[in-house]
Amino acid sequence: MAQTNNPIIIGGNDPFTHFLITGPTRCGKTSTILLPMIFQLLEQKKRGKNLGLSLVEPKGDLIWEVEEFCKEMEIPYVLLDPSNPNTDFFNVMEGDIDVVIEATVAVLQSLFGKQEAFFQTLAELSTRNVTKLLKLLKGDDLTLLDLLATLRDEKLLRQYVEDLRDKIGASDLLSFFDNEMFGSLSDQYRKLIIGLRAQLENMTGNEKLRHIISNKSSINLDEHLDKGGVLLVNTDLGRLKKAGDAFGMFVTMHIQSAALRRPGTEKTRTPHFMIVDEYARYINPDVELFLSVAASSRVAGIFAIQSLGQLEIESGRIGAKAMKQAILTNCRNKIAFCGLSSADANEFAEEFGKDVVIMRQSTYKNKILLPKFFPESYRDTETEEYRYRPTYLQDQMKRFHFICKILNDGTPQKPIEGVGAFVPRNWREMRSWEHLSGKPAEKGSRGFLERCFKHAGIQLQTSTKAPKISAIFAVNPDEEGSKEFVEENAILLGKLQSKQVEPEDELLKAPSNDEQEIVKTDREEQVIQQPVEQSMEREKVVTVPVQSTQETPLQVDDAPVQKPTHFVVSEDEAYENGDTFF
């Protein structure tokens, strides 16, 4: 495997078709993908690029590092962190009444877990209607503490019902309380209210979390998206457990709703990046709708998970398998790290696709004194082989290596292998955000790109064992020699990996045992099978193509190598559209 040092770049509208990053713990998802992405997004923002960022994660370490980035770059941010005494506030009951009701129902149902359909319906009705009652009376002054106090005291609930009756008169909402909650089904509802109260007490029982959710919000999410703000949310899994997950679900649902109601057009909306680590903890009923329409709202979802099985979560009226399929379908940019489980490896092997390989079976008729050097006949057989076998995804890649399948100008590309890049430890001293002006880069050579990434703290290393391959950055990847590229707005996902191809003279050697040599002694016929068309499988030796439909390999240093795939958009088009790149 030869390292080409070509950066993997994605830009234009492609990031807004969402990312799904999958890999087991300690594989490098956060340190080599999420953190460098965030660092370079903040660099762009510091240089004047109008963009926003929302980060939700459960452990806190990523939040603390990003907070240091913001402080050093002097970028304003809002921090929601129960472990920080200087945290900002977010009242989850503020906002549009329908959004608040749906979020409250979804969060409490997730805390309840699986229930019988009858009791689940009653729990949803009681939560929805009590929340609506209080929201109509208190507006944005309502907090979860008010909801908890109302569920604790039936007399207080009855008083609120009468207050609403005096305010709006008769309504369907009041009929629910008169005929059901206080009527024939009162005993059933009392039992359910005890369960609802227990879940709310679990959330509000932690003093640090209660401090965040019981005060007036420090952030208006509509303005946050419009003006390109930075929001950092630590759900503090270690201290809060399920209460932290519920808080994170509240926040993500509010962000999703704000994204769906953004004013303006796709061209006028400020690009926003919603980055969620351990995304499975915050899956909610609105995920499918959000992923379907967020691209037109200019909100990119970047989600990290440990296993595809974590996506099988039943939420609301969406079944577990339907939820998983919705996320996999709408997250069109996928990254899979090494160390996947057997089930995930097989699923990703199918996702990354297969290549068609033509195997030629040649037949020789030999005589004792007159051997023949040319085949008497041959037969071609067309088969399909995985581009990346499941076993390769399980245990044959190195640490921090990944396979990515991303879009280029809306067109899916063949998957490629890359290796993650870390944020330099001395990023404070380098101050890379001050070195580049943020203006469109001039057209130039590969050296200019290397200088740009050097300023950004990214060291490009060339393998001495591999053929030296000069990078080709093309508006159209098929146009060899084109030097147009976009450096400054690029977020490095990793270094492109490419197979080191055997020299051409090695391709003419005699068939080995691996090439399935079969001798038929009864007819004195020798049948040899050998591949005719190059497979994308890395372990296969490349043979001389016969009637190959592939383009001629790029010649570098007298060794044929496979032409690398590039993901670059015209710089003129990029800056004209105000696109953000990585």
Coordinates of C-alpha atoms in Angstrom, one line a residue:
M1 CA 0.0 0.0 0.0
A2 CA 1.6 3.3 -1.1
Q3 CA 0.8 6.6 0.4
T4 CA 0.2 9.3 -2.2
N5 CA -0.2 12.3 0.2
N6 CA -3.1 13.5 -1.8
P7 CA -5.7 15.2 0.5
I8 CA -9.3 14.0 0.4
I9 CA -11.4 17.1 -0.2
I10 CA -15.2 17.5 -0.3
G11 CA -16.9 20.8 -1.0
G12 CA -19.7 22.7 -2.7
N13 CA -23.1 21.3 -1.8
D14 CA -21.8 17.8 -1.0
P15 CA -21.3 18.2 2.8
F16 CA -25.0 19.1 3.1
T17 CA -25.9 15.5 2.1
H18 CA -24.6 14.6 5.6
F19 CA -21.8 12.4 6.9
L20 CA -21.9 9.1 8.8
I21 CA -18.7 8.1 10.5
T22 CA -18.6 4.5 11.8
G23 CA -15.9 2.8 13.9
P24 CA -15.2 1.1 17.2
T25 CA -13.9 2.9 20.2
R26 CA -10.4 4.3 20.0
C27 CA -10.2 3.9 16.3
G28 CA -9.7 7.7 15.7
K29 CA -13.2 8.9 14.8
T30 CA -13.0 11.9 17.1
S31 CA -9.3 12.8 17.0
T32 CA -8.6 12.3 13.3
I33 CA -12.0 13.2 11.7
L34 CA -14.3 15.3 13.9
L35 CA -11.6 17.4 15.7
P36 CA -9.7 18.4 12.5
M37 CA -13.0 19.2 10.8
I38 CA -14.0 21.5 13.6
F39 CA -10.6 23.1 13.8
Q40 CA -10.6 23.9 10.1
L41 CA -14.2 25.1 10.1
L42 CA -13.3 27.5 12.9
E43 CA -10.2 28.6 10.9
Q44 CA -12.5 29.5 8.0
K45 CA -14.8 31.3 10.3
K46 CA -12.0 33.3 11.8
R47 CA -10.8 34.3 8.3
G48 CA -14.3 35.8 7.6
K49 CA -16.2 32.8 6.2
N50 CA -19.8 33.1 7.3
L51 CA -20.7 29.7 8.8
G52 CA -22.1 28.2 12.0
L53 CA -21.4 25.2 14.1
S54 CA -23.3 23.2 16.7
L55 CA -21.5 20.3 18.6
V56 CA -23.2 17.8 20.8
E57 CA -21.2 15.1 22.5
P58 CA -21.5 13.0 25.7
K59 CA -18.0 12.8 27.2
G60 CA -16.8 16.4 27.4
D61 CA -13.3 16.0 26.2
L62 CA -14.1 17.1 22.6
I63 CA -16.1 20.1 23.9
W64 CA -13.1 21.2 26.0
E65 CA -10.7 21.1 23.1
V66 CA -13.1 23.0 20.8
E67 CA -13.6 25.6 23.6
E68 CA -9.8 26.1 23.6
F69 CA -9.9 26.6 19.8
C70 CA -12.6 29.3 20.2
K71 CA -10.8 31.1 23.0
E72 CA -7.5 31.2 21.1
M73 CA -9.2 32.3 17.9
E74 CA -11.4 34.8 19.8
I75 CA -14.6 33.3 18.3
P76 CA -17.7 33.9 20.5
Y77 CA -19.5 30.7 21.6
V78 CA -22.3 29.4 23.8
L79 CA -21.3 26.6 26.2
L80 CA -23.9 24.2 27.7
D81 CA -21.8 22.1 30.1
P82 CA -23.2 20.8 33.5
S83 CA -19.6 20.3 34.7
N84 CA -18.7 23.9 34.2
P85 CA -19.9 26.4 36.8
N86 CA -19.8 29.2 34.1
T87 CA -22.1 27.3 31.8
D88 CA -24.7 29.1 29.7
F89 CA -28.4 28.2 30.0
F90 CA -30.9 26.5 27.7
N91 CA -34.6 26.2 28.8
V92 CA -35.9 23.2 26.8
M93 CA -39.5 24.5 27.2
E94 CA -38.8 27.8 25.4
G95 CA -39.8 28.2 21.8
D96 CA -42.7 27.3 19.5
I97 CA -45.5 25.4 21.3
D98 CA -45.7 22.5 18.9
V99 CA -41.9 22.0 18.9
V100 CA -41.8 22.0 22.7
I101 CA -44.7 19.5 22.9
E102 CA -43.2 17.1 20.4
A103 CA -39.8 17.3 22.0
T104 CA -41.2 16.7 25.4
V105 CA -43.2 13.7 24.3
A106 CA -40.3 12.1 22.4
V107 CA -37.8 12.6 25.2
L108 CA -40.2 11.1 27.9
Q109 CA -41.1 8.2 25.7
S110 CA -37.4 7.4 25.1
L111 CA -36.9 7.4 28.9
F112 CA -39.9 5.1 29.4
G113 CA -38.6 2.6 26.8
K114 CA -40.8 -0.1 25.2
Q115 CA -44.4 -0.1 26.4
E116 CA -47.7 -1.7 25.5
A117 CA -49.5 0.2 22.8
F118 CA -52.4 1.2 25.1
F119 CA -50.2 2.6 27.9
Q120 CA -47.9 4.3 25.4
T121 CA -50.9 6.1 23.9
L122 CA -52.1 7.2 27.3
A123 CA -48.6 8.4 28.3
E124 CA -48.3 10.4 25.0
L125 CA -51.8 12.0 25.5
S126 CA -51.2 13.0 29.1
T127 CA -47.7 14.4 28.3
R128 CA -48.9 16.3 25.2
N129 CA -51.9 17.8 26.8
V130 CA -50.4 18.8 30.2
T131 CA -47.5 20.4 28.4
K132 CA -49.8 22.3 26.0
L133 CA -51.9 23.5 29.0
L134 CA -48.9 24.9 30.8
K135 CA -47.4 26.4 27.6
L136 CA -50.6 28.2 26.8
L137 CA -50.6 29.7 30.3
K138 CA -46.9 30.4 30.9
G139 CA -45.5 30.8 27.4
D140 CA -41.7 30.9 27.3
D141 CA -41.5 31.3 31.1
L142 CA -42.4 27.6 31.4
T143 CA -39.7 25.2 32.7
L144 CA -39.5 21.5 33.3
L145 CA -39.7 22.3 37.0
D146 CA -43.2 23.8 36.4
L147 CA -44.2 20.6 34.6
L148 CA -42.9 18.4 37.4
A149 CA -44.7 20.5 40.0
T150 CA -48.0 20.3 38.1
L151 CA -47.8 16.5 37.8
R152 CA -47.0 16.2 41.5
D153 CA -50.1 18.1 42.6
E154 CA -53.5 17.3 41.2
K155 CA -55.1 20.3 42.8
L156 CA -52.6 22.6 41.0
L157 CA -53.4 20.8 37.7
R158 CA -57.1 21.4 38.3
Q159 CA -56.4 25.1 39.0
Y160 CA -54.5 25.5 35.8
V161 CA -57.4 23.9 33.9
E162 CA -59.8 26.4 35.3
D163 CA -57.4 29.3 34.6
L164 CA -57.2 28.2 30.9
R165 CA -61.0 27.9 30.8
D166 CA -61.3 31.5 32.0
K167 CA -58.8 32.6 29.4
I168 CA -60.0 30.8 26.2
G169 CA -63.4 29.3 27.1
A170 CA -64.4 25.8 26.0
S171 CA -61.9 23.8 23.9
D172 CA -61.0 20.2 23.0
L173 CA -58.0 20.4 25.4
L174 CA -60.3 21.2 28.3
S175 CA -62.7 18.4 27.3
F176 CA -59.8 16.0 27.6
F177 CA -59.2 17.0 31.2
D178 CA -62.9 17.0 32.1
N179 CA -63.9 13.7 30.5
E180 CA -60.7 11.6 30.6
M181 CA -57.9 12.7 33.0
F182 CA -60.4 13.7 35.6
G183 CA -63.2 11.4 34.4
S184 CA -63.6 7.7 33.7
L185 CA -59.9 7.0 33.0
S186 CA -58.6 9.0 36.0
D187 CA -57.1 5.9 37.7
Q188 CA -55.2 4.9 34.6
Y189 CA -53.9 8.4 34.1
R190 CA -52.8 8.7 37.8
K191 CA -50.6 5.6 37.4
L192 CA -49.0 7.0 34.2
I193 CA -48.4 10.4 35.8
I194 CA -46.4 8.7 38.5
G195 CA -44.1 7.3 35.8
L196 CA -43.9 10.6 34.0
R197 CA -43.0 12.3 37.3
A198 CA -40.3 9.8 38.0
Q199 CA -38.6 10.5 34.6
L200 CA -38.8 14.2 35.1
E201 CA -37.4 14.0 38.6
N202 CA -34.5 12.0 37.1
M203 CA -33.7 14.9 34.8
T204 CA -34.3 17.7 37.2
G205 CA -32.8 15.9 40.2
N206 CA -29.2 16.7 39.2
E207 CA -28.5 20.2 40.5
K208 CA -26.0 21.1 37.7
L209 CA -28.4 20.1 35.0
R210 CA -31.4 21.8 36.7
H211 CA -29.3 25.0 36.8
I212 CA -29.0 24.9 33.0
I213 CA -32.7 24.0 32.1
S214 CA -34.5 26.1 34.7
N215 CA -33.1 29.6 33.6
K216 CA -33.9 31.7 30.6
S217 CA -32.0 30.5 27.6
S218 CA -28.7 32.2 26.7
I219 CA -29.2 31.4 23.0
N220 CA -31.9 31.9 20.4
L221 CA -31.5 29.0 17.9
D222 CA -33.1 30.9 15.0
E223 CA -30.5 33.7 15.4
H224 CA -27.8 31.1 16.1
L225 CA -28.4 29.6 12.6
D226 CA -28.9 32.9 10.8
K227 CA -25.8 34.6 12.2
G228 CA -23.5 31.6 12.2
G229 CA -23.0 31.1 15.9
V230 CA -21.0 28.4 17.7
L231 CA -22.9 26.1 20.2
L232 CA -21.0 23.5 22.3
V233 CA -23.1 21.0 24.3
N234 CA -21.7 18.5 26.7
T235 CA -24.4 16.0 27.9
D236 CA -22.0 14.7 30.5
L237 CA -22.7 10.9 30.3
G238 CA -20.5 10.1 33.3
R239 CA -22.4 12.2 35.7
L240 CA -25.9 12.5 34.2
K241 CA -26.4 9.0 32.6
K242 CA -29.9 8.8 31.0
A243 CA -30.7 12.4 32.1
G244 CA -27.8 13.6 30.0
D245 CA -29.1 11.7 27.0
A246 CA -32.5 13.2 27.5
F247 CA -31.0 16.7 27.7
G248 CA -29.0 16.0 24.5
M249 CA -32.2 14.8 22.7
F250 CA -34.0 18.0 23.7
V251 CA -31.2 20.1 22.3
T252 CA -30.9 18.2 19.0
M253 CA -34.6 18.3 18.4
H254 CA -34.7 22.0 19.0
I255 CA -31.8 22.5 16.5
Q256 CA -33.5 20.3 14.0
S257 CA -36.7 22.2 14.3
A258 CA -34.9 25.5 13.9
A259 CA -33.2 24.2 10.8
L260 CA -36.5 23.2 9.2
R261 CA -38.1 26.7 9.7
R262 CA -35.1 28.8 8.4
P263 CA -36.2 31.8 6.4
G264 CA -34.7 32.7 3.0
T265 CA -33.5 30.6 0.2
E266 CA -30.8 28.0 -0.2
K267 CA -28.4 30.6 -1.5
T268 CA -29.1 33.2 1.3
R269 CA -28.9 30.8 4.3
T270 CA -25.8 30.7 6.3
P271 CA -24.1 27.3 6.1
H272 CA -24.3 25.4 9.4
F273 CA -22.6 22.2 10.6
M274 CA -24.4 20.1 13.1
I275 CA -21.8 17.7 14.5
V276 CA -23.0 14.9 16.9
D277 CA -20.7 12.4 18.5
E278 CA -22.2 9.1 19.7
Y279 CA -25.3 10.0 17.6
A280 CA -27.3 7.0 18.6
R281 CA -27.9 8.4 22.0
Y282 CA -29.9 11.3 20.5
I283 CA -31.9 9.7 17.7
N284 CA -35.4 11.1 17.8
P285 CA -38.6 10.9 15.7
D286 CA -37.7 14.0 13.6
V287 CA -34.4 12.5 12.3
E288 CA -35.9 11.2 9.1
L289 CA -37.6 14.5 8.3
F290 CA -34.5 16.5 9.2
L291 CA -32.1 14.5 7.0
S292 CA -34.5 14.6 4.1
V293 CA -34.8 18.4 3.9
A294 CA -31.8 19.8 5.9
A295 CA -29.7 20.1 2.7
S296 CA -32.0 22.8 1.3
S297 CA -31.8 24.5 4.7
R298 CA -28.0 24.5 4.4
V299 CA -27.5 22.5 7.5
A300 CA -25.0 19.6 7.3
G301 CA -25.3 16.7 9.7
I302 CA -22.0 15.0 10.7
F303 CA -22.7 12.0 12.9
A304 CA -20.3 9.5 14.5
I305 CA -21.4 6.1 15.8
Q306 CA -19.6 2.9 16.9
S307 CA -21.8 0.4 15.1
L308 CA -24.5 0.4 12.5
G309 CA -26.6 -1.7 14.9
Q310 CA -26.9 1.4 17.1
L311 CA -29.0 3.0 14.5
E312 CA -31.8 0.4 15.0
I313 CA -33.8 2.5 17.4
E314 CA -37.5 2.7 17.4
S315 CA -38.6 6.3 17.9
G316 CA -42.1 7.6 17.8
R317 CA -43.9 5.9 15.0
I318 CA -40.7 5.0 13.1
G319 CA -39.6 1.4 13.5
A320 CA -36.0 0.4 14.3
K321 CA -35.1 -1.0 10.9
A322 CA -36.9 1.9 9.1
M323 CA -34.9 4.4 11.3
K324 CA -31.6 2.7 10.4
Q325 CA -32.4 2.7 6.7
A326 CA -33.5 6.3 6.7
I327 CA -30.1 7.4 8.2
L328 CA -28.0 5.2 5.9
T329 CA -29.9 6.4 2.8
N330 CA -29.8 10.1 3.6
C331 CA -26.2 10.2 4.9
R332 CA -24.6 9.9 1.5
N333 CA -21.0 10.5 2.6
K334 CA -19.8 7.5 4.6
I335 CA -16.6 6.7 6.5
A336 CA -15.8 3.3 7.9
F337 CA -12.8 2.8 10.2
C338 CA -10.8 -0.4 10.7
G339 CA -11.9 -2.9 13.3
L340 CA -15.6 -3.2 12.4
S341 CA -17.6 -6.1 13.7
S342 CA -18.5 -9.0 11.3
A343 CA -22.0 -7.7 10.7
D344 CA -20.9 -4.1 10.0
A345 CA -18.0 -5.3 7.8
N346 CA -20.3 -7.3 5.6
E347 CA -22.8 -4.4 5.4
F348 CA -20.1 -1.9 4.5
A349 CA -18.6 -4.3 1.9
E350 CA -21.9 -4.4 0.2
E351 CA -22.2 -0.6 0.5
F352 CA -18.8 0.0 -1.1
G353 CA -19.8 -2.2 -4.0
K354 CA -18.2 -4.7 -6.3
D355 CA -16.1 -4.5 -9.5
V356 CA -16.6 -6.6 -12.6
V357 CA -13.6 -8.9 -13.3
I358 CA -13.2 -10.9 -16.5
M359 CA -11.3 -14.2 -15.9
R360 CA -9.8 -15.8 -19.0
Q361 CA -9.5 -19.6 -19.3
S362 CA -6.9 -20.6 -21.9
T363 CA -6.6 -24.1 -23.3
Y364 CA -3.3 -25.5 -24.6
K365 CA -2.9 -28.8 -26.6
N366 CA 0.7 -30.0 -26.2
K367 CA 2.5 -32.8 -27.9
I368 CA 5.6 -34.5 -26.6
L369 CA 8.1 -33.1 -29.2
L370 CA 6.2 -30.1 -30.4
P371 CA 5.0 -28.0 -27.4
K372 CA 2.7 -25.0 -28.3
F373 CA 3.3 -21.6 -26.8
F374 CA -0.1 -20.1 -27.9
P375 CA -3.5 -21.3 -26.6
E376 CA -5.7 -23.4 -28.8
S377 CA -8.8 -21.6 -27.4
Y378 CA -9.9 -19.5 -24.5
R379 CA -13.0 -18.6 -22.6
D380 CA -13.8 -15.4 -20.7
T381 CA -15.9 -15.5 -17.6
E382 CA -17.3 -12.3 -16.0
T383 CA -17.5 -12.2 -12.2
E384 CA -18.0 -9.6 -9.5
E385 CA -15.6 -9.1 -6.6
Y386 CA -15.8 -6.8 -3.6
R387 CA -13.8 -3.6 -3.8
Y388 CA -13.1 -4.0 -0.1
R389 CA -13.6 -7.5 1.4
P390 CA -15.2 -7.8 4.8
T391 CA -12.0 -9.2 6.3
Y392 CA -10.1 -6.2 5.1
L393 CA -12.5 -3.9 6.9
Q394 CA -12.3 -6.0 10.1
D395 CA -8.6 -6.4 10.7
Q396 CA -6.3 -5.7 7.7
M397 CA -6.2 -1.9 7.8
K398 CA -3.8 0.0 10.0
R399 CA -4.8 2.1 12.9
F400 CA -6.4 5.4 12.0
H401 CA -7.0 4.1 8.4
F402 CA -10.5 4.3 7.0
I403 CA -12.5 3.7 3.8
C404 CA -14.6 6.6 2.6
K405 CA -17.3 6.9 0.0
I406 CA -18.2 10.5 -0.7
L407 CA -19.8 12.7 -3.3
N408 CA -18.1 14.9 -5.9
D409 CA -20.5 17.6 -7.1
G410 CA -23.5 15.4 -6.2
T411 CA -22.0 12.3 -8.0
P412 CA -21.1 9.3 -5.8
Q413 CA -17.4 8.3 -6.2
K414 CA -15.8 5.0 -5.8
P415 CA -14.6 4.3 -2.3
I416 CA -11.0 5.1 -1.4
E417 CA -8.8 4.4 1.6
G418 CA -7.4 7.2 3.7
V419 CA -5.6 7.8 6.9
G420 CA -6.7 10.4 9.4
A421 CA -4.8 13.6 10.2
F422 CA -4.4 15.0 13.7
V423 CA -4.6 18.6 14.8
P424 CA -1.0 19.6 15.5
R425 CA -0.1 19.7 19.2
N426 CA 1.5 23.1 18.7
W427 CA -1.5 24.6 17.0
R428 CA -1.4 27.6 19.4
E429 CA 2.1 28.5 18.4
M430 CA 1.5 28.0 14.7
R431 CA -1.6 30.2 14.6
S432 CA -2.5 28.9 11.2
W433 CA -5.7 31.0 11.1
E434 CA -3.6 34.1 10.7
H435 CA -1.4 32.9 7.9
L436 CA -3.9 32.7 5.1
S437 CA -6.0 35.6 4.1
G438 CA -9.1 33.6 3.1
K439 CA -9.1 35.0 -0.4
P440 CA -9.5 32.7 -3.4
A441 CA -6.3 30.8 -4.0
E442 CA -4.3 31.4 -7.1
K443 CA -3.8 28.6 -9.6
G444 CA -0.5 27.0 -9.2
S445 CA 1.5 23.8 -8.6
R446 CA 1.5 21.1 -5.9
G447 CA 4.1 23.1 -4.0
F448 CA 1.5 25.8 -3.3
L449 CA -0.9 23.2 -1.8
E450 CA 1.9 21.8 0.4
R451 CA 2.6 25.3 1.7
C452 CA -1.0 25.9 2.4
F453 CA -1.4 22.7 4.4
K454 CA 2.0 23.4 6.2
H455 CA 0.5 26.7 7.4
A456 CA -2.5 24.8 8.6
G457 CA -0.2 22.5 10.6
I458 CA -0.6 19.4 8.4
Q459 CA 2.7 17.7 7.6
L460 CA 2.6 15.8 4.3
Q461 CA 5.0 12.8 4.2
T462 CA 6.1 10.9 1.1
S463 CA 6.8 7.2 1.3
T464 CA 10.3 6.4 -0.1
K465 CA 9.1 2.9 -1.0
A466 CA 6.3 4.1 -3.2
P467 CA 6.4 5.7 -6.7
K468 CA 6.3 9.5 -6.3
I469 CA 3.0 10.7 -7.7
S470 CA 2.4 14.3 -8.4
A471 CA -1.1 15.4 -7.4
I472 CA -3.6 16.3 -10.1
F473 CA -6.3 18.7 -9.1
A474 CA -8.9 19.0 -11.8
V475 CA -12.2 20.7 -12.2
N476 CA -13.1 17.5 -14.1
P477 CA -11.2 14.5 -12.8
D478 CA -10.9 13.1 -16.3
E479 CA -8.9 16.1 -17.5
E480 CA -5.3 15.2 -16.8
G481 CA -2.9 18.1 -16.3
S482 CA -5.5 20.6 -15.1
K483 CA -4.1 22.5 -12.1
E484 CA -7.2 24.2 -10.8
F485 CA -7.9 23.5 -7.2
V486 CA -9.1 25.0 -4.0
E487 CA -6.7 24.8 -1.1
E488 CA -7.7 27.4 1.5
N489 CA -11.2 26.1 2.1
A490 CA -10.3 22.4 2.3
I491 CA -10.7 20.3 5.4
L492 CA -8.3 17.4 5.3
L493 CA -10.0 14.1 5.9
G494 CA -6.8 12.2 5.4
K495 CA -4.2 11.1 2.9
L496 CA -5.5 9.2 -0.1
Q497 CA -4.2 5.6 -0.2
S498 CA -3.4 3.9 -3.5
K499 CA -2.1 0.5 -4.5
Q500 CA 1.5 0.2 -5.5
V501 CA 1.3 -1.5 -8.9
E502 CA 3.9 -4.0 -10.0
P503 CA 6.3 -2.9 -12.9
E504 CA 5.0 -3.7 -16.3
D505 CA 7.7 -6.4 -17.0
E506 CA 6.4 -8.3 -14.0
L507 CA 3.0 -8.6 -15.5
L508 CA 4.3 -11.0 -18.2
K509 CA 5.6 -13.6 -15.8
A510 CA 4.4 -17.2 -15.9
P511 CA 1.1 -18.0 -14.0
S512 CA 1.6 -18.8 -10.4
N513 CA -0.3 -21.3 -8.2
D514 CA -2.5 -18.4 -7.1
E515 CA -3.7 -18.1 -10.7
Q516 CA -5.5 -21.4 -10.6
E517 CA -3.3 -23.6 -12.8
I518 CA -5.1 -26.8 -13.7
V519 CA -3.5 -29.7 -15.7
K520 CA -5.8 -32.2 -17.4
T521 CA -3.5 -35.2 -18.1
D522 CA -6.1 -37.4 -19.8
R523 CA -6.4 -35.1 -22.8
E524 CA -2.9 -33.6 -22.4
E525 CA -4.5 -30.2 -22.2
Q526 CA -3.4 -27.5 -19.9
V527 CA -6.0 -25.0 -18.7
I528 CA -4.8 -21.8 -17.2
Q529 CA -7.1 -19.1 -15.6
Q530 CA -5.8 -15.7 -15.2
P531 CA -7.4 -12.3 -14.7
V532 CA -7.8 -10.2 -17.8
E533 CA -9.2 -6.9 -16.5
Q534 CA -7.9 -5.1 -13.5
S535 CA -9.9 -5.6 -10.2
M536 CA -10.1 -3.0 -7.6
E537 CA -9.1 -5.6 -5.0
R538 CA -5.8 -4.6 -3.6
E539 CA -4.3 -8.1 -3.2
K540 CA -4.7 -9.1 -6.9
V541 CA -1.7 -8.6 -9.3
V542 CA -2.6 -6.3 -12.1
T543 CA -2.5 -8.1 -15.5
V544 CA -2.4 -6.9 -19.0
P545 CA -5.9 -5.7 -19.9
V546 CA -7.7 -7.3 -22.8
Q547 CA -10.5 -5.2 -24.3
S548 CA -10.4 -3.2 -21.1
T549 CA -12.9 -0.4 -20.8
Q550 CA -10.8 1.3 -18.1
E551 CA -8.7 4.3 -19.0
T552 CA -5.0 4.0 -19.6
P553 CA -3.0 4.0 -16.2
L554 CA -1.2 7.1 -15.4
Q555 CA 2.6 6.7 -15.9
V556 CA 4.8 8.0 -13.1
D557 CA 8.5 7.2 -12.7
D558 CA 8.2 4.4 -15.3
A559 CA 5.7 2.6 -13.1
P560 CA 2.0 2.4 -14.1
V561 CA -0.2 3.4 -11.2
Q562 CA -3.9 3.7 -10.9
K563 CA -5.1 7.3 -11.4
P564 CA -6.2 8.8 -8.1
T565 CA -9.7 10.0 -7.5
H566 CA -10.0 13.7 -6.6
F567 CA -12.8 15.6 -5.1
V568 CA -12.3 19.3 -6.1
V569 CA -14.7 21.9 -7.4
S570 CA -13.9 24.9 -9.5
E571 CA -12.6 27.7 -7.2
D572 CA -14.5 30.4 -9.2
E573 CA -17.8 28.5 -8.7
A574 CA -17.0 27.8 -5.1
Y575 CA -16.4 31.4 -4.0
E576 CA -19.2 32.7 -6.2
N577 CA -21.7 30.3 -4.4
G578 CA -20.1 30.9 -1.0
D579 CA -19.5 27.2 -0.5
T580 CA -17.6 25.7 2.4
F581 CA -15.2 22.9 1.7
F582 CA -13.8 19.9 3.4

